[in-house]
Amino acid sequence: MCGIFGYFDGKFAAISDEALLSMGDVISYRGPDGCGIFHDLDGAVGLGNRRLAIIDIENGNQPFTSDCGNYVVVQNGEIFNYLEIRTELSAKGYDFKTDSDTEVILKMYECWGVGALEKLNGMFAIAIYDKVLDTVHLIRDRVGEKPLYYFYEDDRLVFASEVKSVLTRTDGEICLDALAEYLSFNYVPQPRTMFRNIFHVEPGTFLSFDRSGMKKTAWWRLPGAEPDLGDRESEWCAEFRDILDDAVALRLRTDVPFGAFLSGGVDSSSVVGSMAGYLDEPVKTYCIGFTDSRFDESKFAQQAATMFGTQHVCEFVEPNLLEYWPAATYHCDQPHGDVSFLPTYRVARLAAKDVKVVLTGDGADELFAGYDKYANFFDDPDVFQMSSTNFAEKYADSIALFNQHEIDRLLLPKSRSESSEPGVYNDRVLKTLSDAQSDDRINQVLYLDTTLLLSGNNLVKPDRMGMAASIENRSPFLDYRMLEFAFKAPGNVKFRHGVTKYMYKKAVSELIGHDLTYRRKQMFTVPVGEWLRDVLLKDCRDLLISEKVRGRGHLDLEYVEELINEHSTGVENHTRKLRALMALEHWCQKFLDRESVSSGFSMFSIEERLA
């Protein structure tokens, strides 16, 4: 787990070593254990890495350069099957000087080129400079566990693990198309970012830059569903468990202390149960509990911890974690209306006192239909008979933050006229649903959420909040074998008779017990909606109804005030809308107004106050 950064100038305009190093300094928390750069001033190309040492602590410093000097590699992430690939390369005569997984990437590229990416089982964002081809490759893992941003204009490429690193080499202006999408989705779907001309390398793709331009290549995509299982349910359950167990085993490869986040939900409990089967010592598990019982899952976490004999640490906190919000937004680079980022940071901070790696249950809800919204949406049998367009519009309406009519009211004319045409939100949903390799309605929806929601929001949370605490998150459910297994399964395996994760729960019930398997799902969040009616009402008004917001000229403040009044008086529940608008304003202050992250809301200053 690290941060990478670099540049490639097609017109041979080089930057200084100091400028290159400054790109890494701004994301030093991603890699507090070291910094390294490769810099060819004549070629006007530089690659850098901030390292969080996980594998081969002594010798794994990056960049890695081939013996011939023709190839240079930096990566952010981990290749979990690096030992197997290393064995295959050794049999072909390749020698290794370290035990690092990054050296395996280097030798793999030397042997097979960029076309061998399918061999990698891991979470990764990789940059490779090929001096022979005079090309820089930017490579992203299958579902976007690791971030990788780039700016490319006038033959000049700047790339990094976080946008703020890219911003050291270019100005950041708001992208109004991204603003419209944020207000629709509650996050910015990739490849856009909230910054004009700064983009995200899309999951499962790589970009190649040479002196003549850029080429994009998709190297992986989710498969389509196979026929109904029929009477093969027991075989499906056995295969699910086999994949989960092996995915867990691979993610236990580390040279540093490790543990797991444990909420007591079906996902984290299954991961911890599998971990316990491999280890001779107790699994170290971590959770936070809330003093408000409506949001507290700690008793379920303790139940799972007792079941598997873990070394369990639970810290109780007040639900109001909103003092972290501005700093969390800074670390995320973009606004996210999801306040579960805040307790995620707290549990990461708790675990980081003891370990540098944690296993999590991220991704299972999108792969196996774990959210209540699926039960609510598919409760209407008519959705299975709708045309593709009507189906897309209905699902788009069900998940929209602001619908098109509301966006037209919210955005002032200047922002509306420069942003996407009306209907772009539904068009985005329709196109993504149509890209699914299946006519299975359930799998189409899961494909959309895996493609957009998972990569655009839900995987941002563990990466950014983990990295803010300098801790690595690994999710066995995002092993590519589990991804492919999940999407080969028909939708009725995942949602049936109103039960979410239908077959998955059958598969793990023997491992974690009936009570943990079938307990009601709780969201890892805080009661912002209630606070916005009383204790946070003034803060909400002060943040959103101000001359600073008016001066930006994007939002109709009369409509914003109408939303606040309707919510505070109980006429409507606008929690999601107000939450998103507050997150947007925190982002504007940090990235457009360039307010210092240390101005009272820094995670680091908060840590000092909490110590």
XYZ file of C-alpha atoms in Angstrom:
611
model
C 0.000 0.000 0.000
C 1.552 3.249 -1.107
C 1.053 6.395 -3.107
C 2.459 6.798 -6.607
C 3.007 9.893 -8.722
C 4.816 11.077 -11.820
C 4.751 12.821 -15.177
C 5.609 12.337 -18.852
C 6.043 15.293 -21.203
C 5.696 14.570 -24.902
C 7.519 17.792 -25.755
C 10.477 16.975 -23.460
C 9.735 19.744 -20.950
C 11.221 18.436 -17.698
C 10.478 19.477 -14.125
C 12.959 19.590 -11.259
C 13.626 16.815 -8.758
C 12.152 19.089 -6.105
C 8.928 19.519 -8.076
C 8.637 15.768 -8.579
C 9.262 15.100 -4.888
C 6.641 17.688 -3.929
C 4.033 15.536 -5.653
C 4.834 12.812 -3.151
C 5.120 15.096 -0.141
C 1.455 16.115 -0.344
C 0.392 12.454 0.014
C 3.086 11.423 2.502
C 0.483 9.799 4.810
C -0.062 7.152 2.110
C 3.566 6.128 2.502
C 5.242 7.262 5.729
C 7.975 4.604 5.485
C 9.943 6.039 2.573
C 10.033 7.936 -0.707
C 11.810 7.100 -3.952
C 11.894 8.551 -7.459
C 13.127 7.728 -10.941
C 13.803 10.857 -12.993
C 15.048 11.050 -16.573
C 15.413 14.755 -17.281
C 16.402 14.202 -20.916
C 13.288 12.125 -21.508
C 11.167 14.426 -19.351
C 9.697 11.486 -17.440
C 9.518 10.838 -13.727
C 7.973 8.153 -11.507
C 7.744 8.287 -7.724
C 6.483 6.307 -4.766
C 5.583 6.976 -1.140
C 5.876 3.652 0.644
C 3.879 1.992 3.397
C 6.085 -1.058 3.927
C 4.021 -4.268 4.008
C 6.011 -6.930 2.107
C 9.826 -7.258 2.200
C 10.266 -4.406 4.631
C 14.020 -4.068 4.073
C 14.308 -4.407 0.294
C 10.957 -3.422 -1.184
C 11.672 0.252 -1.802
C 10.390 1.635 -5.099
C 10.823 2.451 -7.962
C 12.084 -0.878 -9.323
C 14.311 -0.615 -12.413
C 15.274 -3.532 -14.648
C 18.928 -4.601 -14.879
C 19.011 -3.370 -18.460
C 17.640 0.013 -17.392
C 14.807 -0.115 -19.908
C 11.850 -0.634 -17.565
C 10.788 1.186 -14.391
C 7.819 0.258 -12.171
C 5.986 1.842 -9.237
C 2.791 0.502 -7.726
C 0.207 1.297 -5.085
C -1.382 -1.832 -3.672
C -0.538 -5.496 -3.289
C -0.251 -8.469 -5.642
C -1.546 -11.297 -3.486
C -0.458 -14.144 -5.797
C 3.042 -12.753 -6.353
C 4.675 -15.943 -5.048
C 2.952 -18.081 -7.678
C 3.896 -15.673 -10.495
C 7.444 -15.485 -9.150
C 7.718 -19.285 -9.301
C 6.505 -19.250 -12.907
C 9.051 -16.566 -13.843
C 11.885 -18.330 -12.031
C 11.193 -21.420 -14.112
C 11.755 -19.239 -17.182
C 15.171 -18.168 -15.890
C 14.375 -14.844 -14.219
C 16.365 -14.026 -11.073
C 15.027 -12.015 -8.147
C 16.982 -9.763 -5.810
C 14.153 -9.124 -3.335
C 10.999 -10.715 -1.961
C 8.880 -7.768 -3.129
C 5.709 -8.153 -5.146
C 6.679 -5.019 -7.103
C 9.779 -6.746 -8.449
C 7.474 -9.523 -9.651
C 5.496 -6.927 -11.644
C 8.743 -5.684 -13.192
C 9.916 -9.156 -14.238
C 6.430 -10.054 -15.442
C 6.432 -7.014 -17.721
C 9.902 -7.887 -19.006
C 8.735 -11.419 -19.811
C 5.220 -10.968 -21.136
C 4.577 -7.242 -21.541
C 1.455 -5.377 -20.489
C -0.772 -8.118 -21.931
C -0.159 -10.369 -18.911
C -2.295 -8.375 -16.489
C -4.823 -11.218 -16.223
C -2.258 -13.109 -14.153
C -2.459 -10.570 -11.321
C -4.666 -11.265 -8.317
C -4.594 -8.136 -6.246
C -5.523 -4.526 -5.725
C -3.239 -2.225 -7.644
C -2.553 1.005 -9.465
C 0.651 0.609 -11.466
C 2.803 2.956 -13.526
C 5.393 1.455 -15.913
C 7.902 3.422 -17.964
C 9.089 1.477 -21.004
C 12.189 3.239 -22.337
C 12.315 1.011 -25.440
C 8.803 2.026 -26.489
C 9.176 5.509 -24.941
C 5.813 4.876 -23.289
C 4.238 5.231 -19.865
C 1.498 2.736 -18.953
C -1.044 3.538 -16.212
C -2.806 0.384 -15.045
C -5.747 0.012 -12.665
C -7.113 -3.108 -10.975
C -10.343 -4.805 -11.941
C -12.879 -2.935 -9.790
C -10.919 0.111 -8.684
C -9.719 -0.761 -5.200
C -6.704 1.492 -5.714
C -7.116 5.027 -7.113
C -5.163 6.479 -10.030
C -5.813 9.985 -11.411
C -4.323 11.783 -14.367
C -4.215 15.108 -16.198
C -3.350 15.003 -19.914
C -3.249 18.095 -22.067
C -0.881 19.429 -24.770
C 1.108 16.166 -24.670
C 1.728 16.580 -20.934
C 0.759 13.772 -18.543
C 0.626 14.160 -14.759
C -0.591 11.227 -12.651
C -0.912 10.275 -8.995
C -2.810 8.214 -6.443
C -4.643 11.331 -5.281
C -5.897 14.420 -7.076
C -4.146 16.767 -4.660
C -0.825 15.430 -5.924
C -1.846 16.155 -9.532
C -2.884 19.639 -8.442
C 0.725 20.472 -7.558
C 1.407 20.500 -11.328
C -1.828 21.991 -12.706
C -4.647 24.319 -11.710
C -7.909 22.830 -10.504
C -11.168 24.236 -11.832
C -14.568 22.761 -11.068
C -16.076 20.453 -13.689
C -19.733 21.381 -14.072
C -20.585 18.072 -15.739
C -19.206 16.319 -12.649
C -21.184 18.681 -10.404
C -24.417 17.657 -12.128
C -23.532 13.972 -11.771
C -22.591 14.402 -8.127
C -26.001 15.903 -7.419
C -27.578 12.918 -9.172
C -25.527 10.054 -7.728
C -24.263 11.422 -4.366
C -20.716 10.839 -5.652
C -18.871 11.487 -8.918
C -18.916 8.413 -11.196
C -15.665 7.601 -12.935
C -13.880 8.559 -15.123
C -14.851 12.138 -14.262
C -13.673 13.988 -11.187
C -14.880 17.282 -9.745
C -11.911 18.903 -11.473
C -12.031 19.854 -15.128
C -9.485 17.872 -17.163
C -8.473 15.596 -14.273
C -9.760 12.059 -14.743
C -9.720 8.685 -13.063
C -8.191 5.714 -14.865
C -11.219 3.448 -15.084
C -11.201 0.065 -13.327
C -10.045 -2.837 -15.477
C -8.306 -0.569 -17.987
C -4.840 0.699 -18.757
C -3.762 3.876 -20.528
C -0.627 4.084 -22.663
C 1.040 7.446 -23.300
C 3.777 8.040 -25.868
C 4.988 11.055 -27.859
C 2.059 10.716 -30.249
C -0.779 10.610 -27.746
C -2.860 8.370 -25.479
C -4.439 4.951 -26.020
C -6.992 3.313 -23.734
C -7.310 -0.476 -23.418
C -9.878 -2.437 -21.403
C -8.153 -5.532 -20.035
C -10.965 -7.017 -17.893
C -14.710 -6.895 -17.467
C -17.349 -8.651 -15.428
C -18.866 -11.781 -17.014
C -22.523 -12.512 -17.625
C -24.765 -14.883 -15.717
C -24.974 -18.572 -16.529
C -28.251 -20.585 -16.550
C -30.214 -21.227 -13.372
C -28.503 -23.449 -10.805
C -31.306 -25.957 -10.675
C -30.511 -28.570 -8.024
C -26.834 -27.562 -7.699
C -27.251 -25.268 -4.677
C -24.979 -27.328 -2.438
C -22.237 -27.237 -5.095
C -22.609 -23.453 -5.366
C -22.292 -23.032 -1.598
C -19.209 -25.242 -1.492
C -17.542 -23.313 -4.330
C -18.359 -20.004 -2.676
C -16.696 -21.123 0.565
C -13.655 -22.482 -1.285
C -13.124 -19.174 -3.113
C -13.662 -17.123 0.050
C -11.253 -19.255 2.081
C -8.517 -19.119 -0.550
C -9.018 -15.382 -1.055
C -8.613 -14.891 2.701
C -5.500 -17.080 2.759
C -3.849 -15.021 0.007
C -4.612 -11.805 1.884
C -2.860 -13.082 4.993
C 0.470 -12.768 3.167
C 2.220 -9.909 4.898
C 5.403 -9.144 6.799
C 3.671 -6.825 9.287
C 1.009 -7.261 11.998
C -2.538 -7.634 10.655
C -6.110 -7.901 11.868
C -9.691 -7.365 10.702
C -12.571 -4.949 11.018
C -15.451 -6.744 12.711
C -18.945 -5.272 12.837
C -20.758 -8.528 13.507
C -22.452 -8.360 10.109
C -22.494 -11.339 7.794
C -19.572 -10.072 5.656
C -17.010 -9.187 8.311
C -18.008 -12.207 10.441
C -17.487 -14.562 7.484
C -14.054 -13.071 6.775
C -12.984 -13.333 10.425
C -14.342 -16.878 10.655
C -12.290 -17.875 7.642
C -9.190 -16.126 9.034
C -9.527 -17.999 12.329
C -9.347 -21.278 10.444
C -5.886 -20.428 9.106
C -4.207 -18.909 12.150
C -2.708 -20.495 15.250
C -3.016 -17.267 17.240
C -6.212 -15.233 17.806
C -7.298 -12.868 15.054
C -6.989 -9.228 16.094
C -10.374 -7.603 15.494
C -11.521 -4.002 15.790
C -14.831 -2.192 15.951
C -16.295 1.011 17.287
C -19.493 1.164 19.284
C -21.945 4.032 19.533
C -23.572 5.217 22.716
C -26.822 5.509 20.741
C -28.130 1.932 20.649
C -29.932 2.473 17.339
C -26.598 2.666 15.548
C -24.535 0.386 17.762
C -23.470 -2.999 16.385
C -20.837 -3.723 19.017
C -22.848 -6.501 20.693
C -22.921 -8.404 17.398
C -19.212 -7.832 16.906
C -18.603 -9.185 20.406
C -20.774 -12.208 19.590
C -18.620 -12.973 16.537
C -15.407 -12.250 18.473
C -16.427 -14.726 21.169
C -17.404 -17.328 18.587
C -13.993 -17.208 16.910
C -11.883 -16.429 19.976
C -10.489 -13.183 18.601
C -8.385 -10.598 20.381
C -11.122 -7.996 20.192
C -10.820 -4.241 20.678
C -13.924 -2.056 20.806
C -13.931 1.694 21.375
C -17.158 3.498 22.209
C -17.620 6.946 20.710
C -20.360 9.523 20.545
C -22.213 9.328 17.226
C -21.353 12.946 16.415
C -18.163 12.537 14.391
C -18.862 15.478 12.124
C -15.780 17.400 13.224
C -13.912 14.961 10.956
C -16.007 15.844 7.936
C -13.925 18.640 6.353
C -10.686 16.683 6.771
C -12.282 13.500 5.453
C -13.366 15.467 2.380
C -9.802 16.715 1.953
C -8.457 13.170 2.041
C -11.086 12.012 -0.457
C -10.315 14.809 -2.985
C -13.979 14.890 -3.928
C -17.308 15.354 -2.137
C -19.131 12.262 -0.943
C -22.536 12.492 0.690
C -21.894 9.259 2.601
C -21.148 10.054 6.260
C -20.112 6.452 7.002
C -16.669 7.682 5.895
C -16.365 9.206 9.367
C -16.794 6.117 11.580
C -14.657 4.210 9.056
C -11.828 6.618 9.763
C -12.261 6.166 13.511
C -12.075 2.377 13.347
C -9.058 2.618 11.025
C -7.370 4.933 13.492
C -8.140 2.457 16.290
C -6.682 -0.519 14.409
C -3.613 1.436 13.295
C -2.376 1.492 16.894
C -1.595 -2.247 16.566
C -1.551 -3.326 12.923
C -0.738 -2.073 9.416
C -3.138 -4.374 7.508
C -6.804 -5.242 8.072
C -9.140 -7.572 6.205
C -12.651 -6.249 5.542
C -15.958 -7.329 4.023
C -16.104 -4.579 1.388
C -17.807 -5.412 -1.908
C -20.061 -8.245 -0.809
C -23.233 -6.129 -0.785
C -22.800 -5.090 -4.422
C -21.843 -8.579 -5.620
C -24.544 -10.508 -3.787
C -27.436 -8.011 -3.395
C -26.979 -7.182 0.270
C -28.652 -3.782 0.483
C -32.260 -3.304 1.554
C -32.782 -1.104 -1.515
C -32.709 -4.247 -3.667
C -35.503 -5.822 -1.662
C -37.522 -2.613 -1.925
C -36.948 -2.257 -5.663
C -37.545 -5.866 -6.679
C -40.572 -6.185 -4.410
C -42.490 -4.921 -7.458
C -42.756 -7.909 -9.841
C -43.545 -5.578 -12.758
C -39.912 -4.446 -12.948
C -38.970 -7.806 -14.467
C -41.335 -7.215 -17.406
C -40.396 -3.611 -18.209
C -38.609 -2.468 -21.317
C -34.909 -1.690 -20.875
C -35.544 2.037 -20.986
C -38.385 1.969 -18.458
C -36.412 -0.342 -16.197
C -33.390 1.970 -16.287
C -35.535 5.024 -15.564
C -37.251 3.323 -12.638
C -33.981 2.226 -11.064
C -32.435 5.639 -11.724
C -35.371 7.282 -9.938
C -35.017 4.890 -7.004
C -31.367 5.756 -6.345
C -31.247 9.401 -7.453
C -30.174 12.014 -4.942
C -31.774 14.901 -6.849
C -33.900 14.043 -9.877
C -33.573 16.010 -13.097
C -36.374 18.430 -12.186
C -34.772 19.120 -8.799
C -31.331 19.634 -10.362
C -32.841 22.133 -12.761
C -34.153 24.030 -9.720
C -30.960 23.699 -7.700
C -28.372 24.712 -10.310
C -28.330 28.337 -11.375
C -28.632 28.997 -15.140
C -24.894 29.433 -15.697
C -24.090 26.074 -14.124
C -27.007 24.378 -15.894
C -26.096 25.671 -19.330
C -22.466 24.591 -19.010
C -23.245 21.187 -17.547
C -24.660 18.126 -19.276
C -27.948 18.262 -21.114
C -31.099 17.137 -19.284
C -31.395 13.374 -19.124
C -27.673 12.655 -18.835
C -28.212 10.918 -15.494
C -30.783 8.472 -16.865
C -28.645 8.045 -19.985
C -25.651 7.112 -17.835
C -27.727 4.560 -15.946
C -29.240 3.165 -19.168
C -25.842 2.808 -20.853
C -24.283 1.094 -17.827
C -27.187 -1.309 -17.491
C -26.994 -2.106 -21.198
C -23.260 -2.861 -20.838
C -24.016 -5.698 -18.430
C -23.299 -9.100 -19.946
C -26.712 -10.380 -18.874
C -30.434 -9.919 -19.437
C -30.941 -10.843 -15.784
C -32.529 -7.752 -14.195
C -31.014 -8.371 -10.744
C -27.542 -8.833 -12.172
C -27.951 -5.717 -14.321
C -28.594 -3.632 -11.225
C -25.682 -5.255 -9.390
C -23.458 -4.622 -12.410
C -24.380 -0.943 -12.320
C -23.685 -0.655 -8.598
C -20.419 -2.568 -8.892
C -19.319 -0.437 -11.838
C -20.429 2.960 -10.539
C -21.237 2.905 -6.808
C -18.540 0.488 -5.644
C -15.674 2.130 -7.524
C -16.997 5.682 -7.248
C -17.908 5.729 -3.559
C -17.752 2.544 -1.532
C -14.133 1.645 -2.308
C -13.021 5.248 -1.887
C -13.983 4.922 1.765
C -11.622 2.111 2.859
C -8.738 3.362 0.725
C -8.833 7.025 1.727
C -9.852 6.612 5.353
C -7.378 3.766 5.751
C -4.584 5.724 4.135
C -5.368 8.756 6.300
C -4.463 6.485 9.229
C -1.625 4.783 7.258
C -3.320 1.386 7.296
C -3.990 -1.038 4.415
C -7.440 -2.526 3.793
C -7.800 -5.876 1.996
C -11.151 -7.370 0.984
C -11.380 -11.078 0.069
C -14.750 -10.472 -1.619
C -12.956 -8.409 -4.264
C -10.725 -11.281 -5.318
C -11.276 -11.510 -9.076
C -12.366 -15.143 -8.741
C -15.145 -14.082 -6.367
C -16.140 -11.237 -8.694
C -16.420 -13.580 -11.654
C -18.145 -16.269 -9.607
C -20.705 -13.754 -8.350
C -21.633 -12.453 -11.784
C -21.871 -15.898 -13.331
C -24.578 -16.708 -10.793
C -28.175 -15.889 -11.787
C -29.885 -13.090 -9.905
C -32.287 -15.377 -8.052
C -29.311 -16.913 -6.279
C -28.637 -13.513 -4.705
C -32.132 -12.211 -4.028
C -35.045 -14.578 -3.526
C -38.311 -14.480 -1.572
C -37.387 -11.077 -0.173
C -34.096 -12.376 1.248
C -30.941 -10.475 0.310
C -27.729 -12.490 -0.219
C -29.949 -15.551 -0.388
C -27.471 -18.282 -1.352
C -24.464 -16.542 0.182
C -26.181 -16.667 3.568
C -26.832 -20.374 3.120
C -23.166 -20.865 2.327
C -21.871 -19.178 5.493
C -24.583 -20.003 8.033
C -22.705 -23.084 9.249
C -19.529 -21.005 9.672
C -20.958 -18.005 11.570
C -24.255 -19.357 12.925
C -27.881 -18.601 12.132
C -28.208 -15.485 14.323
C -25.326 -13.547 12.770
C -26.216 -14.743 9.277
C -29.821 -13.629 9.328
C -29.789 -10.667 11.695
C -31.166 -7.437 10.302
C -28.593 -5.382 8.437
C -27.588 -2.098 10.062
C -25.938 0.759 8.222
C -22.595 1.966 9.556
C -23.640 5.583 9.946
C -24.677 8.379 12.273
C -28.074 10.131 12.725
C -27.277 13.279 10.765
C -30.892 13.699 9.705
C -32.038 14.138 13.303
C -29.229 16.550 14.120
C -30.107 18.671 11.107
C -33.479 19.315 12.738
C -32.019 20.627 15.991
C -28.381 20.687 17.142
C -26.919 21.042 13.633
C -29.637 23.217 12.117
C -27.764 26.479 12.677
C -24.490 24.952 11.432
C -26.275 23.710 8.318
C -27.723 27.160 7.589
C -24.424 28.907 8.256
C -22.577 26.527 5.948
C -25.044 26.482 3.047
C -26.709 29.911 3.185
C -23.767 32.274 3.010
C -22.288 34.961 0.809
C -19.405 32.597 0.069
C -21.797 30.034 -1.432
C -23.767 32.753 -3.214
C -20.581 34.151 -4.690
C -19.687 30.866 -6.380
C -22.848 31.169 -8.445
C -23.691 27.465 -8.692
C -26.672 26.891 -6.376
C -30.070 28.554 -6.007
C -29.979 29.411 -2.295
C -33.728 30.006 -2.134
C -34.243 26.361 -3.069
C -31.547 25.264 -0.597
C -33.286 27.212 2.169
C -36.571 25.610 1.183
C -34.986 22.175 1.627
C -33.623 23.141 5.044
C -36.993 24.500 6.196
C -38.933 21.452 4.981
C -36.502 19.138 6.717
C -36.264 21.043 9.994
C -40.064 21.253 10.324
C -40.599 17.586 9.481
C -42.506 18.268 6.262
C -39.999 16.170 4.263
C -36.926 14.075 5.025
C -34.129 15.720 3.050
C -31.283 14.096 4.975
C -29.462 12.755 1.897
C -29.831 16.016 -0.021
C -28.628 18.258 2.800
C -25.807 15.879 3.662
C -24.613 15.972 0.059
C -24.841 19.767 -0.154
C -22.850 20.115 3.065
C -20.198 17.723 1.731
C -20.079 19.762 -1.481
C -19.497 22.975 0.441
C -16.730 21.390 2.536
C -15.110 20.349 -0.750
C -15.451 23.840 -2.223
C -13.799 25.366 0.826
C -10.882 22.933 0.785
C -10.218 22.790 -2.956
C -11.674 25.935 -4.530
C -11.126 28.386 -1.672
C -7.889 26.536 -0.762
C -8.565 26.662 2.966
C -5.835 24.976 4.971
C -6.613 21.422 6.015
C -5.028 22.236 9.370
C -7.434 25.067 10.090
C -9.157 23.433 13.022
C -10.535 20.382 11.219
C -7.391 18.422 10.395
C -7.532 14.779 11.381
C -4.135 15.310 12.926
C -5.194 18.251 15.067
C -8.298 16.282 16.095
C -6.113 13.348 17.085
C -4.125 15.670 19.328
C -7.304 16.871 21.019
C -8.573 13.305 21.491
C -5.274 11.921 22.799
